[in-house]
Structure formats: structure tokens, C-alpha cells
Amino acid sequence: MTTTTGKINFQYQGVTYQTWYKLFGNLQSAKAGVRPLIALHGGPGVSHSYMTPHADLFASHGVPVILYDQIGGGESSHYRDAPKEFWTVELFMDELENLLNHFGISGDYDLVGHSWGGMLAANFAAARQPVGLKHLVVADTPASMALWEQSTASLVEQLPQDVQDVIKKHETAGTTDTPEYQEAMLVFYKKHVCRLETWPDALNASFAAMEADPTVYHTMQGPSEFTITGTLKTWNIIDILPNIKVSTLIINSVYDEAQDICMLPFFNNIPKVKWVQFANSSHVPLFEEPERYKKVVGDFLTTA
């Protein structure tokens, strides 16, 4: 399989940033009825690495796949001193449009977004209603941050009491950078982010990228998956979900951070929607149930 990497200039507010990308397959040799898939990673602020399993869709279904690092993370431009007002959903939607235009595919493409990437993809589809978007996959994603907070709070309440006490103590004291809090976070992550005993290298690499520069995550999200103090706290696209007219696949898992309460607005408000739930996964079914995940997504993109 041919792979190509590079960087794209991205002009924003008078400054040129660079978006790193990796293309799997050939955009010119895609089969009839098959279009490029752009994969939007989560975080915000992690890297593309953990989305790499989507590249297998080229071998299995003939789908060319473009992965990229959103600015502020991975191999793309970083801006550690940016004011918090810089990091907006509009910024990342503009970056996505710039990438589509660079590859000349804005007239015919599909999107898959995971977690924050699903928020971005759904927001893009609903707010900008791009004419070239043909299929949308929204994986392990809330329709509003308030629903995400409800979902994760209910899961934290199921943790051992001593773990809950540590979380509450450090969040109250503002000491969420302590090893004790990080260990308590890991208990949650092993139950509701990835349940595999050994985390895949690609997933670890994405988290390592965020730890190397947590600017975007801390600014937009907060100190953890279940404590939202950032600029996304009031994010909500439920009212505009009916604007999404393309065929949409929504995905979550039984042990997911994104419990059903997060997904219901997508299912209830998008006209052409299919919901698939993974029984043996948490937040990353692409690793926890990889064969079924790739078949579900690949079949949806090529037959729906």
C-alpha cells in the first residue's frame, strides 16, 4: 500500500500554520463509488497515531484514508502561548476545509470522527452542510458536553470509593497534576477508555503526544476526561443535528465514556442514521473489537 506524508500550509488570522498528514492509498485510483475517508482524531490535542487502524480500510474495502494531526498536536504546528480564545471549533473546521481543498476532494469524501473528532465532524456537517460530504461516521462522541459530563459522572460514581475520594480531593484542591490523581484517572481510563490489558503502541503514542503538549486539551477540555473546565464546556449541537442530511453511522460501546445518553440526540435528530453498539469495548472499539469495527465502518462507507 502506498503511503504519502507531508505538511499543508494553513492560513488562519493572518498567520501560516502547518497541518501534518498521512495518506494511505491513492486518491486517483479509488474504485467507482468509493471516496476518500478523512479521519479526525480525538482529544482535543492528541495525535493521529491511534486512528491508524482505519488505514486497513484501503486493503479491505479499497477506501483511501487520510489521517492528520490537528494543529496544536502531533507533527503539526504548536502554539503553546495562544490565548484560550484561539482554540475554537471554528478553527478546526477551517483547518479541515483547508485540508479538503488541498487534496481537491471537497466535492466527494467521507468523514470519520472519534470522540472529540466526532464532535468536530458532526459540528462541521451540521453547521456548514458541505455538499461534498457523502457519509459521516461519529464514533464514541457526545452531542453536547453537558451529556458527556452526565455520562462520565455516572461512571465515576461506580468507581471504588477510595478512588472517587482521591479524584474529589485533588479536583477541589486544584492539584490534578499530582501522581495520586493521575493514578486515579488511570483506574477510570482502564475501565472506560481502553479495557485491553496492554494498550496498543499507537494509542500510547497519541496520549504521549498530548502529554508532551497539553495546551489544547487543557484549554478546551480540562484536566481529565470527566472534569470539564475548558472552553468546550457549553458546546452543544443538538439543535442543528437535523441539518445533517447525509447517511450517518453512530457508534458507541457498552463500557464507553460516551454512554447511550450521549448518542441519543444523534439517533433522534439525524434523518438518515444507523446506530451500532459494541458489546465488549469501551471508548476505542477500533482496538478492542478491531475486526468487527473495520467491517461495520467499511461496509457502511461502501454500501450505505
Short mmCIF file of C-alpha atoms in Angstrom, two decimals:
data_model
loop_
_atom_site.label_atom_id
_atom_site.label_comp_id
_atom_site.label_asym_id
_atom_site.label_seq_id
_atom_site.Cartn_x
_atom_site.Cartn_y
_atom_site.Cartn_z
CA MET A 1 0.00 0.00 0.00
CA THR A 2 1.30 3.42 -0.97
CA THR A 3 1.67 5.95 1.84
CA THR A 4 2.44 9.63 1.50
CA THR A 5 3.22 12.13 4.24
CA GLY A 6 3.55 15.89 4.13
CA LYS A 7 2.54 19.22 5.56
CA ILE A 8 -0.10 21.66 4.33
CA ASN A 9 0.08 25.41 4.86
CA PHE A 10 -2.95 26.64 6.79
CA GLN A 11 -3.61 30.37 6.92
CA TYR A 12 -5.57 31.48 9.97
CA GLN A 13 -5.95 35.00 11.36
CA GLY A 14 -3.04 36.23 9.25
CA VAL A 15 -0.60 33.53 10.41
CA THR A 16 0.57 30.46 8.49
CA TYR A 17 0.42 27.17 10.40
CA GLN A 18 1.16 23.69 9.11
CA THR A 19 -1.06 20.61 9.19
CA TRP A 20 0.76 17.27 9.02
CA TYR A 21 -0.98 14.46 7.12
CA LYS A 22 -0.52 10.85 6.05
CA LEU A 23 -2.36 9.42 3.05
CA PHE A 24 -2.88 5.68 2.72
CA GLY A 25 -3.64 4.54 -0.83
CA ASN A 26 -4.07 6.57 -3.98
CA LEU A 27 -6.76 9.21 -4.40
CA GLN A 28 -6.73 8.79 -8.18
CA SER A 29 -7.19 5.02 -8.27
CA ALA A 30 -10.14 4.64 -5.90
CA LYS A 31 -12.80 2.23 -7.10
CA ALA A 32 -16.05 3.57 -8.53
CA GLY A 33 -18.43 4.51 -5.74
CA VAL A 34 -15.61 4.70 -3.19
CA ARG A 35 -14.32 8.03 -1.98
CA PRO A 36 -11.53 9.20 0.37
CA LEU A 37 -12.08 8.91 4.11
CA ILE A 38 -10.69 11.64 6.36
CA ALA A 39 -10.15 10.50 9.96
CA LEU A 40 -10.49 13.10 12.72
CA HIS A 41 -8.73 12.18 15.93
CA GLY A 42 -9.94 12.93 19.43
CA GLY A 43 -8.51 14.77 22.38
CA PRO A 44 -8.56 17.55 21.56
CA GLY A 45 -4.79 17.65 21.39
CA VAL A 46 -3.79 14.02 20.94
CA SER A 47 -2.13 12.87 17.72
CA HIS A 48 -3.38 10.89 14.75
CA SER A 49 -1.49 7.72 15.75
CA TYR A 50 -4.34 5.80 17.35
CA MET A 51 -6.54 6.34 14.28
CA THR A 52 -4.09 4.36 12.13
CA PRO A 53 -6.23 1.16 12.11
CA HIS A 54 -8.56 2.99 9.70
CA ALA A 55 -5.80 2.62 7.09
CA ASP A 56 -6.74 -1.08 6.85
CA LEU A 57 -9.92 0.02 5.08
CA PHE A 58 -7.86 0.56 1.94
CA ALA A 59 -6.88 -3.11 1.80
CA SER A 60 -10.28 -4.45 2.86
CA HIS A 61 -12.63 -2.05 1.06
CA GLY A 62 -10.49 0.00 -1.33
CA VAL A 63 -11.02 3.21 0.67
CA PRO A 64 -8.14 5.74 0.56
CA VAL A 65 -7.61 7.15 4.06
CA ILE A 66 -6.18 10.49 5.15
CA LEU A 67 -5.01 10.88 8.74
CA TYR A 68 -3.83 14.23 10.03
CA ASP A 69 -2.70 15.95 13.21
CA GLN A 70 -4.91 18.89 14.10
CA ILE A 71 -2.80 21.96 14.87
CA GLY A 72 -1.62 22.09 18.45
CA GLY A 73 -0.79 18.38 18.43
CA GLY A 74 1.50 15.74 16.98
CA GLU A 75 3.58 16.78 13.97
CA SER A 76 1.51 19.87 13.13
CA SER A 77 2.22 23.42 14.31
CA HIS A 78 2.08 24.06 18.04
CA TYR A 79 1.06 27.32 19.67
CA ARG A 80 1.64 26.97 23.40
CA ASP A 81 1.24 30.68 24.15
CA ALA A 82 -2.05 31.12 22.30
CA PRO A 83 -4.86 32.83 24.22
CA LYS A 84 -7.69 30.45 25.06
CA GLU A 85 -9.92 32.28 22.57
CA PHE A 86 -7.73 30.95 19.75
CA TRP A 87 -8.71 27.32 20.30
CA THR A 88 -12.23 27.13 18.88
CA VAL A 89 -14.31 24.64 16.94
CA GLU A 90 -14.33 27.16 14.07
CA LEU A 91 -10.52 26.98 13.92
CA PHE A 92 -10.56 23.22 13.49
CA MET A 93 -13.42 23.31 10.98
CA ASP A 94 -11.41 25.81 8.92
CA GLU A 95 -8.39 23.52 9.13
CA LEU A 96 -10.46 20.59 7.89
CA GLU A 97 -11.78 22.62 4.96
CA ASN A 98 -8.24 23.64 4.11
CA LEU A 99 -7.15 20.00 4.04
CA LEU A 100 -10.06 19.02 1.78
CA ASN A 101 -9.23 21.83 -0.62
CA HIS A 102 -5.53 20.91 -0.64
CA PHE A 103 -6.31 17.39 -1.84
CA GLY A 104 -9.00 18.57 -4.25
CA ILE A 105 -11.60 16.27 -2.70
CA SER A 106 -14.07 18.78 -1.24
CA GLY A 107 -16.65 17.61 -3.78
CA ASP A 108 -16.66 13.93 -2.78
CA TYR A 109 -15.43 12.47 0.53
CA ASP A 110 -16.42 10.76 3.78
CA LEU A 111 -15.59 11.63 7.40
CA VAL A 112 -14.98 9.50 10.47
CA GLY A 113 -14.53 11.29 13.77
CA HIS A 114 -13.73 9.70 17.11
CA SER A 115 -14.60 11.30 20.47
CA TRP A 116 -13.66 15.00 20.08
CA GLY A 117 -13.06 14.23 16.41
CA GLY A 118 -16.69 13.08 16.19
CA MET A 119 -17.81 16.33 17.79
CA LEU A 120 -15.81 18.22 15.19
CA ALA A 121 -17.09 16.12 12.29
CA ALA A 122 -20.73 16.38 13.37
CA ASN A 123 -20.41 20.11 14.03
CA PHE A 124 -18.85 20.56 10.58
CA ALA A 125 -21.59 18.54 8.88
CA ALA A 126 -24.42 20.30 10.72
CA ALA A 127 -23.16 23.88 10.68
CA ARG A 128 -21.51 24.07 7.25
CA GLN A 129 -23.58 21.42 5.44
CA PRO A 130 -20.76 20.62 2.98
CA VAL A 131 -22.10 19.46 -0.38
CA GLY A 132 -19.24 17.00 -0.97
CA LEU A 133 -19.72 15.01 2.22
CA LYS A 134 -21.36 11.67 1.41
CA HIS A 135 -21.02 9.56 4.60
CA LEU A 136 -20.44 10.55 8.22
CA VAL A 137 -19.20 8.23 10.99
CA VAL A 138 -19.50 9.58 14.54
CA ALA A 139 -17.77 7.27 17.00
CA ASP A 140 -17.86 7.38 20.81
CA THR A 141 -18.98 11.01 20.78
CA PRO A 142 -21.43 13.22 22.71
CA ALA A 143 -23.97 15.54 21.07
CA SER A 144 -23.33 18.05 23.86
CA MET A 145 -20.67 18.42 26.52
CA ALA A 146 -23.36 18.53 29.21
CA LEU A 147 -24.37 15.00 28.19
CA TRP A 148 -20.73 13.91 28.29
CA GLU A 149 -20.44 15.25 31.83
CA GLN A 150 -23.57 13.34 32.88
CA SER A 151 -22.24 10.19 31.26
CA THR A 152 -18.78 10.29 32.78
CA ALA A 153 -20.11 11.38 36.20
CA SER A 154 -22.31 8.28 36.33
CA LEU A 155 -19.27 6.13 35.55
CA VAL A 156 -17.06 7.84 38.15
CA GLU A 157 -19.75 7.08 40.74
CA GLN A 158 -19.24 3.38 40.01
CA LEU A 159 -15.51 3.50 40.82
CA PRO A 160 -14.24 2.28 44.19
CA GLN A 161 -14.97 4.84 46.90
CA ASP A 162 -11.29 5.44 47.67
CA VAL A 163 -10.67 6.30 44.01
CA GLN A 164 -13.63 8.68 43.99
CA ASP A 165 -12.28 10.31 47.16
CA VAL A 166 -8.87 10.91 45.56
CA ILE A 167 -10.48 12.44 42.47
CA LYS A 168 -12.68 14.74 44.52
CA LYS A 169 -9.84 15.76 46.86
CA HIS A 170 -7.49 16.84 44.10
CA GLU A 171 -10.12 18.49 41.94
CA THR A 172 -11.28 20.52 44.94
CA ALA A 173 -7.70 21.47 45.78
CA GLY A 174 -6.74 22.14 42.16
CA THR A 175 -3.92 19.60 42.36
CA THR A 176 -4.85 17.47 39.37
CA ASP A 177 -1.22 17.27 38.25
CA THR A 178 -0.22 15.08 41.20
CA PRO A 179 0.75 11.40 40.74
CA GLU A 180 -2.08 10.33 43.05
CA TYR A 181 -4.69 11.98 40.85
CA GLN A 182 -3.08 10.58 37.71
CA GLU A 183 -3.28 7.08 39.18
CA ALA A 184 -6.96 7.57 39.99
CA MET A 185 -7.54 8.77 36.42
CA LEU A 186 -5.88 5.61 35.15
CA VAL A 187 -8.39 3.46 37.04
CA PHE A 188 -11.17 5.21 35.12
CA TYR A 189 -9.30 5.01 31.81
CA LYS A 190 -8.72 1.25 32.12
CA LYS A 191 -12.45 0.74 32.59
CA HIS A 192 -13.88 3.26 30.14
CA VAL A 193 -11.20 4.35 27.66
CA CYS A 194 -9.45 1.08 26.76
CA ARG A 195 -10.09 -2.23 28.53
CA LEU A 196 -7.20 -4.11 26.93
CA GLU A 197 -4.65 -5.32 29.46
CA THR A 198 -1.82 -3.93 27.33
CA TRP A 199 -2.62 -0.72 25.48
CA PRO A 200 -1.59 -0.66 21.81
CA ASP A 201 1.54 1.32 20.97
CA ALA A 202 -0.45 3.61 18.66
CA LEU A 203 -2.82 4.55 21.49
CA ASN A 204 0.05 5.17 23.88
CA ALA A 205 1.76 7.31 21.25
CA SER A 206 -1.31 9.53 20.92
CA PHE A 207 -1.54 10.06 24.67
CA ALA A 208 2.20 10.72 24.85
CA ALA A 209 1.82 13.43 22.22
CA MET A 210 -0.83 15.12 24.33
CA GLU A 211 1.28 14.86 27.46
CA ALA A 212 4.19 16.47 25.60
CA ASP A 213 2.00 19.49 24.83
CA PRO A 214 -1.32 19.51 26.73
CA THR A 215 -2.18 23.07 25.68
CA VAL A 216 -5.20 22.25 23.53
CA TYR A 217 -6.59 19.56 25.84
CA HIS A 218 -6.31 21.64 29.00
CA THR A 219 -7.70 24.75 27.27
CA MET A 220 -10.68 23.14 25.58
CA GLN A 221 -11.39 20.12 27.78
CA GLY A 222 -9.84 20.40 31.23
CA PRO A 223 -7.65 18.25 33.50
CA SER A 224 -9.29 14.90 32.67
CA GLU A 225 -11.96 13.09 30.67
CA PHE A 226 -14.54 13.56 33.41
CA THR A 227 -13.77 17.07 34.66
CA ILE A 228 -14.71 19.66 32.06
CA THR A 229 -13.42 23.14 32.82
CA GLY A 230 -12.37 24.23 29.32
CA THR A 231 -13.93 26.22 26.52
CA LEU A 232 -15.92 23.22 25.27
CA LYS A 233 -17.95 23.09 28.48
CA THR A 234 -21.00 24.74 26.87
CA TRP A 235 -20.60 23.05 23.46
CA ASN A 236 -23.94 21.74 22.14
CA ILE A 237 -25.08 20.96 18.59
CA ILE A 238 -28.35 19.16 19.32
CA ASP A 239 -30.47 21.93 17.79
CA ILE A 240 -28.67 21.77 14.44
CA LEU A 241 -28.37 17.99 14.09
CA PRO A 242 -31.38 17.83 11.71
CA ASN A 243 -29.19 19.76 9.24
CA ILE A 244 -27.14 16.60 8.71
CA LYS A 245 -28.72 15.06 5.62
CA VAL A 246 -26.03 12.54 4.69
CA SER A 247 -26.03 8.87 5.69
CA THR A 248 -24.65 8.73 9.21
CA LEU A 249 -23.30 5.88 11.31
CA ILE A 250 -23.07 6.42 15.06
CA ILE A 251 -21.01 4.09 17.24
CA ASN A 252 -20.56 3.56 20.94
CA SER A 253 -19.81 0.70 23.31
CA VAL A 254 -21.28 -0.80 26.46
CA TYR A 255 -18.41 0.39 28.69
CA ASP A 256 -17.84 3.63 26.77
CA GLU A 257 -17.31 7.05 28.29
CA ALA A 258 -19.91 8.04 25.71
CA GLN A 259 -22.86 6.17 27.20
CA ASP A 260 -26.18 6.00 25.35
CA ILE A 261 -27.30 9.35 26.76
CA CYS A 262 -24.56 10.95 24.64
CA MET A 263 -25.66 9.22 21.45
CA LEU A 264 -29.44 9.51 21.62
CA PRO A 265 -29.66 13.06 20.18
CA PHE A 266 -27.77 11.91 17.07
CA PHE A 267 -30.15 8.98 16.65
CA ASN A 268 -33.27 11.05 17.29
CA ASN A 269 -32.39 14.08 15.15
CA ILE A 270 -30.38 12.93 12.12
CA PRO A 271 -32.76 11.78 9.37
CA LYS A 272 -30.59 9.01 7.84
CA VAL A 273 -28.86 7.36 10.79
CA LYS A 274 -27.75 3.90 11.87
CA TRP A 275 -26.55 3.08 15.41
CA VAL A 276 -24.15 0.22 16.12
CA GLN A 277 -23.06 -0.66 19.66
CA PHE A 278 -20.05 -2.81 20.57
CA ALA A 279 -20.69 -5.21 23.42
CA ASN A 280 -17.09 -5.88 24.52
CA SER A 281 -15.50 -2.45 24.21
CA SER A 282 -15.19 0.90 25.94
CA HIS A 283 -14.01 4.05 24.14
CA VAL A 284 -11.81 2.54 21.43
CA PRO A 285 -13.61 -0.37 19.74
CA LEU A 286 -11.22 0.06 16.81
CA PHE A 287 -8.66 -1.66 19.12
CA GLU A 288 -10.95 -3.64 21.43
CA GLU A 289 -13.03 -5.27 18.66
CA PRO A 290 -10.95 -4.40 15.59
CA GLU A 291 -12.29 -6.86 13.03
CA ARG A 292 -15.93 -6.08 13.70
CA TYR A 293 -15.20 -2.33 13.85
CA LYS A 294 -13.47 -2.31 10.46
CA LYS A 295 -16.21 -4.42 8.87
CA VAL A 296 -19.00 -2.22 10.25
CA VAL A 297 -17.33 1.01 9.15
CA GLY A 298 -16.04 -0.31 5.83
CA ASP A 299 -19.38 -1.83 4.84
CA PHE A 300 -21.22 1.36 5.78
CA LEU A 301 -18.90 3.52 3.66
CA THR A 302 -19.11 1.29 0.60
CA THR A 303 -22.73 0.08 0.64
CA ALA A 304 -24.86 2.61 2.56
#
